[in-house]
Coordinates of C-alpha atoms in Angstrom, one line a residue:
M15 CA 15.8 -24.1 -8.8
I16 CA 16.5 -20.6 -9.7
P17 CA 16.8 -20.1 -13.6
I18 CA 20.6 -19.8 -14.7
P19 CA 19.6 -16.7 -16.5
V20 CA 18.1 -14.7 -13.6
V21 CA 21.2 -15.6 -11.5
V22 CA 23.7 -14.5 -14.2
C23 CA 21.7 -11.1 -14.4
V24 CA 21.7 -10.6 -10.9
V25 CA 25.3 -11.2 -10.3
G26 CA 26.6 -9.4 -13.6
G27 CA 24.4 -6.5 -12.6
W28 CA 25.9 -6.1 -9.3
C29 CA 29.4 -6.4 -11.0
V30 CA 28.6 -3.8 -13.2
I31 CA 27.6 -1.3 -10.3
Y32 CA 30.4 -2.1 -8.3
L33 CA 33.0 -1.8 -11.0
G34 CA 31.3 1.5 -12.1
D35 CA 31.5 2.7 -8.6
V36 CA 35.3 1.6 -8.4
L37 CA 36.1 3.3 -11.8
L38 CA 34.4 6.6 -11.1
R39 CA 36.0 6.9 -7.5
S40 CA 39.5 6.0 -8.9
S41 CA 39.2 9.0 -11.7
S42 CA 40.8 12.0 -10.4
A43 CA 38.6 14.0 -12.8
L44 CA 35.2 12.3 -11.8
K45 CA 35.9 11.5 -8.2
S46 CA 34.9 14.7 -6.5
S47 CA 31.5 15.4 -8.8
Y48 CA 30.7 11.7 -8.2
E49 CA 30.9 11.6 -4.7
D50 CA 29.3 15.0 -4.5
W51 CA 26.4 13.3 -6.2
L52 CA 25.9 10.4 -4.1
A53 CA 26.0 12.5 -0.9
A54 CA 23.3 15.0 -2.2
N55 CA 21.1 12.3 -3.2
G56 CA 21.8 10.1 0.0
L57 CA 23.2 7.2 -1.7
S58 CA 26.1 4.7 -0.8
L59 CA 27.3 1.8 -2.3
S60 CA 29.1 -1.2 -1.3
P61 CA 29.2 -4.8 -2.8
F62 CA 25.7 -6.2 -3.3
H63 CA 24.5 -3.4 -1.2
V64 CA 22.8 0.0 -2.3
R65 CA 21.4 2.4 0.4
W66 CA 19.5 5.5 0.0
Q67 CA 18.4 8.0 2.8
T68 CA 16.4 11.1 2.5
G69 CA 15.4 14.0 4.8
L70 CA 12.6 14.8 2.8
L71 CA 9.8 13.0 5.0
N72 CA 11.0 14.0 8.2
R73 CA 8.0 16.7 8.3
L74 CA 5.7 14.2 7.4
F75 CA 7.1 11.9 10.4
A76 CA 6.9 14.9 12.5
K77 CA 3.3 15.3 11.5
W78 CA 2.3 11.6 12.4
G79 CA 4.3 11.9 15.7
R80 CA 2.1 14.6 16.9
W81 CA -1.4 13.5 15.6
K82 CA -3.6 12.6 18.6
P83 CA -1.1 12.3 21.2
R84 CA -3.4 10.3 23.4
F85 CA -4.5 8.1 20.8
L86 CA -0.8 7.3 20.2
Y87 CA 0.2 7.1 23.6
H88 CA -2.3 4.4 24.3
W89 CA -1.4 3.0 20.8
F90 CA 2.2 2.3 21.4
N91 CA 1.9 1.2 24.9
L92 CA -0.4 -1.9 23.2
G93 CA 2.3 -2.1 20.9
M94 CA 4.6 -2.2 23.9
V95 CA 2.9 -5.0 25.8
F96 CA 2.8 -7.0 22.4
G97 CA 6.3 -6.7 21.6
V98 CA 7.3 -8.1 25.2
V99 CA 5.0 -10.9 24.6
A100 CA 6.2 -11.4 21.1
M101 CA 9.7 -11.6 22.5
F102 CA 9.3 -14.6 24.9
G103 CA 6.6 -15.9 22.4
S104 CA 9.2 -16.1 19.6
I105 CA 11.6 -18.1 21.8
I106 CA 9.1 -20.6 22.4
L107 CA 8.1 -20.5 18.7
L108 CA 12.0 -21.0 17.4
T109 CA 12.3 -23.9 20.0
K110 CA 9.2 -25.7 18.7
T111 CA 10.2 -25.2 15.3
L112 CA 13.7 -26.7 15.8
M113 CA 12.7 -29.6 17.7
Q114 CA 10.3 -30.2 14.6
T115 CA 13.0 -30.1 12.3
L116 CA 15.5 -32.4 14.4
A117 CA 12.4 -34.8 14.5
Q118 CA 12.1 -35.1 10.7
M119 CA 16.0 -35.0 10.3
M120 CA 16.0 -38.4 12.6
T121 CA 12.9 -40.1 10.8
D122 CA 14.1 -38.8 7.5
S123 CA 10.7 -38.1 6.5
P124 CA 9.5 -35.1 5.0
E125 CA 5.7 -35.4 6.4
G126 CA 4.9 -32.7 8.7
S127 CA 7.1 -30.0 7.3
N128 CA 4.0 -28.2 6.0
E129 CA 2.7 -28.1 9.6
Q130 CA 5.5 -25.5 10.8
M131 CA 4.7 -22.3 11.3
L132 CA 8.0 -20.8 10.4
Q133 CA 9.9 -22.1 7.3
V134 CA 13.2 -20.9 5.4
V135 CA 12.2 -19.6 2.0
V136 CA 14.4 -20.3 -0.9
P137 CA 13.3 -18.7 -4.2
G138 CA 13.1 -21.3 -6.9
V139 CA 13.4 -24.1 -4.3
N140 CA 9.9 -23.9 -2.0
L141 CA 9.0 -20.6 -3.4
P142 CA 7.9 -20.5 -7.0
V143 CA 9.8 -17.9 -9.5
S144 CA 6.5 -16.8 -10.9
Q145 CA 5.8 -15.5 -7.5
L146 CA 8.9 -13.5 -6.7
A147 CA 7.1 -10.5 -7.4
Y148 CA 4.6 -11.0 -4.7
F149 CA 7.3 -11.8 -2.5
F150 CA 9.6 -9.1 -2.9
I151 CA 6.4 -6.4 -2.9
A152 CA 5.3 -7.9 0.3
I153 CA 8.8 -7.9 2.1
L154 CA 9.2 -4.0 1.0
I155 CA 5.8 -3.3 2.0
S156 CA 6.4 -5.1 5.4
G157 CA 9.6 -3.3 6.1
V158 CA 8.6 0.0 5.4
I159 CA 5.5 -0.2 7.4
H160 CA 7.8 -1.8 10.3
E161 CA 10.3 1.3 10.3
I162 CA 7.4 3.9 10.2
G163 CA 6.1 2.4 13.2
H164 CA 9.8 3.0 15.0
G165 CA 10.0 6.4 13.2
V166 CA 6.3 7.7 14.5
A167 CA 6.9 6.4 17.8
A168 CA 10.6 8.0 18.3
V169 CA 9.0 11.3 17.4
R170 CA 6.3 11.0 19.8
E171 CA 9.0 10.2 22.4
Q172 CA 10.9 13.6 21.5
V173 CA 13.8 11.5 19.9
R174 CA 15.3 13.6 16.8
F175 CA 14.3 12.2 13.6
N176 CA 17.4 12.2 11.2
G177 CA 15.9 10.8 8.1
F178 CA 14.3 7.6 6.4
G179 CA 15.8 5.3 4.0
M180 CA 15.5 2.1 1.7
F181 CA 18.3 -0.4 0.6
I182 CA 18.8 -3.4 -1.5
F183 CA 20.8 -6.2 -0.4
I184 CA 21.6 -8.6 -3.0
I185 CA 18.1 -9.1 -4.3
Y186 CA 16.2 -8.3 -1.0
P187 CA 14.5 -4.8 -0.5
G188 CA 14.3 -3.3 3.0
A189 CA 13.7 0.1 4.9
F190 CA 15.3 1.8 7.7
V191 CA 15.1 5.1 10.0
D192 CA 18.0 7.1 11.4
L193 CA 17.4 8.3 15.0
F194 CA 19.5 10.8 17.0
T195 CA 21.3 8.2 19.3
T196 CA 22.0 10.7 22.0
H197 CA 18.5 11.4 22.6
L198 CA 17.4 7.8 22.3
Q199 CA 19.9 7.2 25.1
L200 CA 18.7 9.9 27.3
I201 CA 14.9 8.8 27.5
S202 CA 13.7 6.4 30.0
P203 CA 13.6 2.5 29.6
V204 CA 10.0 2.4 29.2
Q205 CA 9.9 5.2 26.2
Q206 CA 12.7 3.2 24.6
L207 CA 10.6 -0.1 24.7
R208 CA 7.8 1.8 23.2
I209 CA 10.1 2.7 20.1
F210 CA 11.9 -0.6 19.8
C211 CA 8.4 -2.4 19.8
A212 CA 6.8 -0.1 17.5
G213 CA 8.2 -2.1 14.4
V214 CA 7.2 -5.6 15.4
W215 CA 3.6 -4.3 16.8
H216 CA 3.0 -2.5 13.1
N217 CA 3.8 -5.6 11.3
F218 CA 1.4 -7.8 13.5
V219 CA -1.4 -5.1 12.8
V220 CA -0.5 -5.1 8.9
G221 CA -0.4 -8.9 9.2
V222 CA -4.2 -8.7 10.8
A223 CA -5.3 -6.2 8.6
A224 CA -4.3 -8.3 5.5
L225 CA -6.1 -11.5 6.9
A226 CA -9.1 -9.8 7.7
F227 CA -9.1 -8.3 4.1
L228 CA -8.6 -11.7 2.7
F229 CA -11.4 -12.9 4.8
L230 CA -13.8 -10.1 3.3
L231 CA -12.7 -10.1 -0.1
P232 CA -15.7 -12.2 -1.2
L233 CA -17.9 -9.4 0.0
F234 CA -15.6 -6.7 -1.4
L235 CA -15.9 -8.3 -4.8
L236 CA -19.6 -9.2 -4.6
P237 CA -20.7 -7.0 -7.4
F238 CA -18.2 -8.5 -10.0
Y239 CA -17.6 -11.9 -8.6
Y240 CA -19.6 -14.6 -6.7
T241 CA -18.5 -17.9 -4.9
G242 CA -20.1 -21.1 -3.3
A243 CA -20.7 -22.3 -7.1
G244 CA -17.6 -24.3 -7.5
A245 CA -14.0 -23.8 -8.2
V246 CA -12.7 -22.1 -11.1
I247 CA -9.5 -23.6 -12.6
T248 CA -6.9 -20.9 -13.3
E249 CA -3.7 -22.8 -14.5
V250 CA -3.1 -26.5 -15.7
I251 CA 0.5 -27.8 -15.5
E252 CA 1.2 -28.6 -19.2
G253 CA 2.0 -32.3 -19.5
S254 CA 0.2 -33.4 -16.3
A255 CA -2.3 -36.2 -16.4
A256 CA -5.0 -33.4 -15.9
S257 CA -4.0 -31.7 -19.4
G258 CA -5.1 -33.0 -22.8
A259 CA -8.0 -32.8 -25.1
R260 CA -10.2 -34.7 -22.5
G261 CA -8.6 -33.0 -19.6
L262 CA -9.3 -29.7 -17.7
F263 CA -8.9 -26.2 -19.3
V264 CA -8.4 -22.8 -17.5
G265 CA -11.6 -21.0 -17.0
D266 CA -13.5 -24.5 -16.2
L267 CA -15.7 -24.6 -13.2
V268 CA -15.0 -27.7 -11.2
T269 CA -18.4 -28.6 -9.3
H270 CA -17.9 -32.5 -8.3
L271 CA -15.0 -35.0 -7.4
E272 CA -17.2 -38.3 -8.1
D273 CA -19.9 -37.8 -5.8
C274 CA -18.2 -35.5 -3.4
P275 CA -19.6 -31.8 -4.2
V276 CA -17.2 -28.8 -5.0
R277 CA -18.2 -25.6 -4.2
S278 CA -14.8 -23.9 -3.2
V279 CA -11.2 -24.7 -3.5
E280 CA -11.4 -25.9 0.4
D281 CA -14.0 -28.3 -0.9
W282 CA -11.4 -29.4 -3.9
H283 CA -8.5 -30.3 -1.5
A284 CA -10.9 -32.0 1.1
C285 CA -12.6 -33.9 -1.6
I286 CA -9.2 -35.1 -3.0
K287 CA -7.9 -36.1 0.7
D288 CA -11.2 -38.0 1.1
I289 CA -11.3 -39.9 -1.9
S290 CA -7.3 -40.9 -1.4
H291 CA -8.3 -42.4 2.4
R292 CA -11.5 -44.2 1.2
P293 CA -11.9 -47.3 -1.1
Q294 CA -12.5 -47.0 -4.7
T295 CA -15.7 -45.5 -5.9
G296 CA -18.0 -48.2 -7.6
Y297 CA -20.4 -47.5 -10.2
C298 CA -23.9 -49.5 -10.8
I299 CA -24.0 -51.4 -14.1
H300 CA -26.8 -53.6 -15.7
T301 CA -26.1 -57.4 -15.2
A302 CA -26.7 -58.2 -18.7
T303 CA -23.7 -55.9 -19.8
L304 CA -21.6 -57.6 -17.3
Q305 CA -22.3 -61.1 -18.5
Q306 CA -21.3 -59.9 -22.1
A307 CA -18.1 -58.3 -20.8
R308 CA -17.1 -60.9 -18.2
S309 CA -13.6 -62.2 -18.5
P310 CA -13.0 -65.4 -16.7
S311 CA -9.9 -66.5 -18.6
R312 CA -8.0 -63.4 -19.2
V313 CA -7.7 -62.2 -15.6
Y314 CA -4.1 -62.1 -14.3
K315 CA -2.2 -60.5 -11.4
R316 CA 0.1 -57.1 -11.5
L317 CA 3.0 -56.8 -9.8
G318 CA 1.1 -54.8 -7.1
G319 CA -1.1 -57.8 -6.5
T320 CA -4.0 -56.2 -8.1
L321 CA -5.9 -58.0 -11.2
E322 CA -6.2 -57.1 -14.8
C323 CA -8.5 -58.5 -17.3
C324 CA -8.0 -55.9 -20.3
S325 CA -5.5 -55.9 -23.1
N326 CA -2.3 -53.9 -22.7
N327 CA -3.1 -52.0 -25.8
S328 CA -6.3 -50.6 -24.6
L329 CA -6.4 -47.1 -23.9
T330 CA -10.3 -46.6 -22.9
D331 CA -11.3 -49.9 -21.3
I332 CA -10.6 -50.7 -17.7
C333 CA -11.1 -53.9 -15.7
F334 CA -13.8 -53.8 -13.1
S335 CA -14.4 -56.2 -10.3
Y336 CA -17.6 -56.9 -8.8
S337 CA -19.5 -59.9 -7.1
N338 CA -23.1 -61.2 -7.9
N339 CA -23.5 -62.3 -4.3
L340 CA -23.2 -66.4 -6.0
E341 CA -19.3 -65.8 -6.6
S342 CA -17.1 -63.7 -4.5
R343 CA -15.2 -62.1 -7.3
L344 CA -15.7 -61.7 -10.9
H345 CA -14.1 -59.4 -13.6
A346 CA -15.0 -57.6 -16.6
C347 CA -13.1 -55.3 -19.1
L348 CA -15.5 -52.4 -19.7
P349 CA -15.0 -49.0 -21.6
A350 CA -14.4 -46.4 -18.8
R351 CA -16.2 -43.4 -19.9
K352 CA -19.4 -45.3 -21.5
T353 CA -19.5 -47.0 -18.4
I354 CA -19.3 -44.4 -15.7
D355 CA -21.2 -41.8 -17.9
S356 CA -24.4 -43.9 -17.9
S357 CA -24.2 -44.9 -14.1
H358 CA -24.2 -43.4 -10.7
T359 CA -22.0 -44.4 -7.8
C360 CA -22.2 -46.9 -5.3
R361 CA -20.2 -48.7 -2.3
T362 CA -22.3 -51.9 -2.4
N363 CA -24.7 -53.7 -4.6
M364 CA -27.5 -52.5 -2.3
D365 CA -26.9 -49.0 -3.4
C366 CA -27.9 -50.1 -7.0
Q367 CA -31.3 -51.5 -6.1
K368 CA -33.1 -48.5 -6.5
D369 CA -34.7 -48.5 -9.8
F370 CA -36.2 -52.4 -9.7
V371 CA -33.5 -53.0 -12.4
P372 CA -30.9 -55.9 -12.0
N373 CA -27.7 -53.7 -11.4
L374 CA -24.5 -54.6 -9.7
C375 CA -21.8 -52.4 -8.1
V376 CA -18.8 -52.6 -10.3
V377 CA -15.3 -51.5 -8.9
P378 CA -12.3 -50.5 -11.0
S379 CA -9.6 -52.8 -10.6
L380 CA -6.6 -50.3 -10.1
E381 CA -3.1 -50.5 -8.6
N382 CA -2.8 -49.8 -4.8
Q383 CA -3.2 -46.1 -4.1
T384 CA -4.3 -45.1 -7.6
R385 CA -7.8 -44.0 -8.1
L386 CA -10.3 -43.4 -11.0
I387 CA -11.9 -40.1 -10.4
R388 CA -14.7 -38.4 -12.3
V389 CA -14.2 -34.6 -12.3
R390 CA -17.4 -33.0 -13.5
H391 CA -16.1 -29.5 -14.9
Q392 CA -18.6 -27.0 -16.8
P393 CA -18.9 -26.7 -19.6
Q394 CA -16.7 -29.3 -20.8
M395 CA -17.4 -33.3 -20.5
D396 CA -16.5 -35.3 -17.3
M397 CA -12.7 -35.6 -17.3
L398 CA -12.0 -39.2 -16.2
F399 CA -8.4 -39.3 -14.0
V400 CA -6.6 -42.5 -13.3
G401 CA -3.7 -42.1 -11.0
Y402 CA -2.4 -40.9 -7.6
P403 CA -5.1 -38.2 -6.5
L404 CA -2.6 -36.1 -5.1
H405 CA -1.0 -35.7 -8.6
L406 CA -4.3 -34.5 -9.6
Q407 CA -4.2 -31.8 -6.6
F408 CA -1.1 -30.3 -7.8
A409 CA -1.5 -30.6 -11.4
V410 CA -4.1 -27.7 -11.2
S411 CA -4.7 -24.2 -9.5
L412 CA -7.8 -22.9 -8.7
T413 CA -9.7 -20.0 -7.4
N414 CA -13.4 -19.9 -5.4
F415 CA -14.2 -16.4 -7.4
V416 CA -16.5 -16.9 -10.5
P417 CA -16.8 -13.7 -13.0
R418 CA -20.4 -12.2 -13.2
Y419 CA -19.5 -10.7 -16.7
R420 CA -17.6 -11.9 -19.5
F421 CA -15.3 -9.0 -19.8
L422 CA -14.0 -9.8 -16.2
H423 CA -11.1 -12.3 -15.8
F424 CA -10.4 -14.6 -12.8
D425 CA -6.9 -13.2 -12.6
L426 CA -7.9 -10.2 -10.3
P427 CA -9.1 -12.1 -7.3
V428 CA -5.9 -14.7 -7.7
V429 CA -3.7 -11.6 -7.3
I430 CA -5.4 -9.9 -4.6
E431 CA -5.6 -13.2 -2.9
T432 CA -2.0 -14.2 -3.4
F433 CA -0.7 -10.9 -2.5
C434 CA -2.7 -10.6 0.8
K435 CA -1.7 -14.4 1.7
Y436 CA 2.2 -13.2 1.0
L437 CA 1.5 -10.1 3.3
V438 CA -0.1 -12.0 6.2
S439 CA 2.9 -14.5 6.1
L440 CA 6.0 -12.2 5.5
S441 CA 4.7 -9.4 7.8
G442 CA 4.0 -12.0 10.5
A443 CA 7.4 -13.6 10.0
L444 CA 9.1 -10.2 10.2
A445 CA 7.1 -9.5 13.5
V446 CA 8.3 -12.9 15.1
I447 CA 12.0 -12.8 13.6
N448 CA 12.7 -9.1 14.9
A449 CA 10.9 -10.1 18.2
V450 CA 13.3 -12.7 18.8
P451 CA 16.4 -11.6 21.4
C452 CA 19.2 -11.7 18.8
F453 CA 22.2 -9.5 18.3
A454 CA 21.9 -6.7 15.6
L455 CA 17.8 -7.4 15.5
D456 CA 14.9 -5.3 17.4
G457 CA 15.2 -8.0 20.1
Q458 CA 18.5 -6.9 21.3
W459 CA 17.2 -3.3 22.0
M460 CA 13.9 -4.7 23.3
L461 CA 15.6 -6.9 25.7
T462 CA 18.0 -4.5 27.0
S463 CA 15.0 -1.6 27.4
F464 CA 13.0 -4.3 29.2
L465 CA 15.9 -5.6 31.3
E466 CA 16.3 -2.1 32.5
A467 CA 13.0 -1.4 33.0
I468 CA 12.3 -4.2 35.3
L469 CA 15.5 -5.2 36.9
S470 CA 16.9 -1.9 37.9
S471 CA 15.8 -2.2 41.2
L472 CA 16.3 -6.1 41.7
I473 CA 20.2 -6.0 40.1
V474 CA 21.5 -2.7 41.1
E475 CA 24.9 -3.1 39.4
K476 CA 24.2 -2.1 35.6
Q477 CA 27.3 -4.4 34.4
N478 CA 25.2 -7.6 36.0
R479 CA 22.2 -6.7 33.9
E480 CA 24.1 -6.1 30.8
L481 CA 25.4 -9.5 31.3
L482 CA 22.6 -11.3 32.1
G483 CA 21.5 -9.6 28.9
F484 CA 24.6 -10.8 27.0
F485 CA 23.4 -14.6 27.8
I486 CA 20.2 -14.3 26.8
L487 CA 21.1 -12.6 23.8
L488 CA 23.6 -15.2 22.8
A489 CA 21.3 -18.0 23.4
G490 CA 18.7 -16.2 21.3
S491 CA 21.0 -15.6 18.8
V492 CA 22.3 -19.5 18.5
L493 CA 18.6 -20.5 18.6
L494 CA 17.8 -18.3 15.6
A495 CA 20.8 -19.3 13.5
S496 CA 20.3 -23.0 14.2
N497 CA 16.9 -22.8 12.9
V498 CA 18.0 -21.0 9.9
A499 CA 20.9 -23.5 9.2
L500 CA 18.9 -26.6 9.7
G501 CA 15.9 -24.9 7.6
L502 CA 18.1 -24.1 4.8
W503 CA 19.6 -27.8 4.8
M504 CA 16.0 -29.1 4.9
V505 CA 15.1 -27.1 2.1
T506 CA 17.9 -27.4 0.1
A507 CA 19.9 -30.4 0.7
R508 CA 17.3 -32.9 1.1

């Protein structure tokens, strides 16, 4: 959850700002000069909301709106087509997301929640507090570029541009453009549609650009970092099964999980998934060693049904089971590290008959779903992990980028990767949400202009077109509100 000090600072800060504003406005000596200062700087204050607007960028927007008119014409026409497609596509996507959410609620199972394309984000719940900076910076950049799209399109369509502004609502930053409403109403529906679709179009372009940059990042960083040699550990959760003196360390290069090679972070996740779904890996041990360690009289069953043959006080020994082709199942208590370090992996006894030495394949006798996993991580000694594979997966964070020089740190690629991922997700989400035909969003004006452009000859009465648009907007608003409400409940209440 969000740390209490952060909540106190946010609420306390807004209270101080609001009380200061009330005191200054109620002061007969300072009220006039204070309000003049706010007006001169384009500032306005209300509870949990600060808004700033300026006309200093008007010339810049005018320059952008007149740059290469033919290119901009085709650019915003393409954006108009995308906006219309996105408007209908957002309805399909929200409907699918709502059905997935309802299905999860009916089954009381969290499985499949990560497969949803749209998820409600709650800081401190499903958004780590440590990554809030990425989240808010990506939102701000996405919002600014969204509004720049509206502004440039409006200037190109000869709509007067009054100013550009930014705001903070509670903790969420955003941007806006102020357009002359009368001019906006006088232009044709198609021109209006170009302007209203420009925001979601620019968000889509930003998302694609960030995705392309993320894909080409190994090429950009090639002089300083190389990839394909393994996965570098960037964080180990303190107190987890992967930490400790014989555990994993920040900066280690993971190259193998058991006999599964790890050349990237994707390989790491794939190997853990494979290990989770296949039987426990075995190890080739000399038959003489097994005869010395055989424990026929000390084998007992655990509650889970598996067998144990080692003392409960043993921290280094593990019970192994094997077959010598004469007896179906035998057990031996062996020192785990010594046994595994001096052997290679196997599935059956046939895998151990390679060096004409009498070896047998022994398998750790562990509780259901738990695994013994050997993690090879340079330059340290192999780590032996006993537990649920998913616990190992979520105990560490990794990156694909290995520094070529000692003075370079692995944090730089991680920061760039993380920011690009947030920019792709949030810019794409902003495009989808704003395209929804919903009251108070871009989708409202996109739908109105679209209906005016295509139905003016079919439905002559404007009142009837407005009534049709109202019902579509009402349905879109209910659909969006349902997704948000149920998404919040799934994230916070379950």
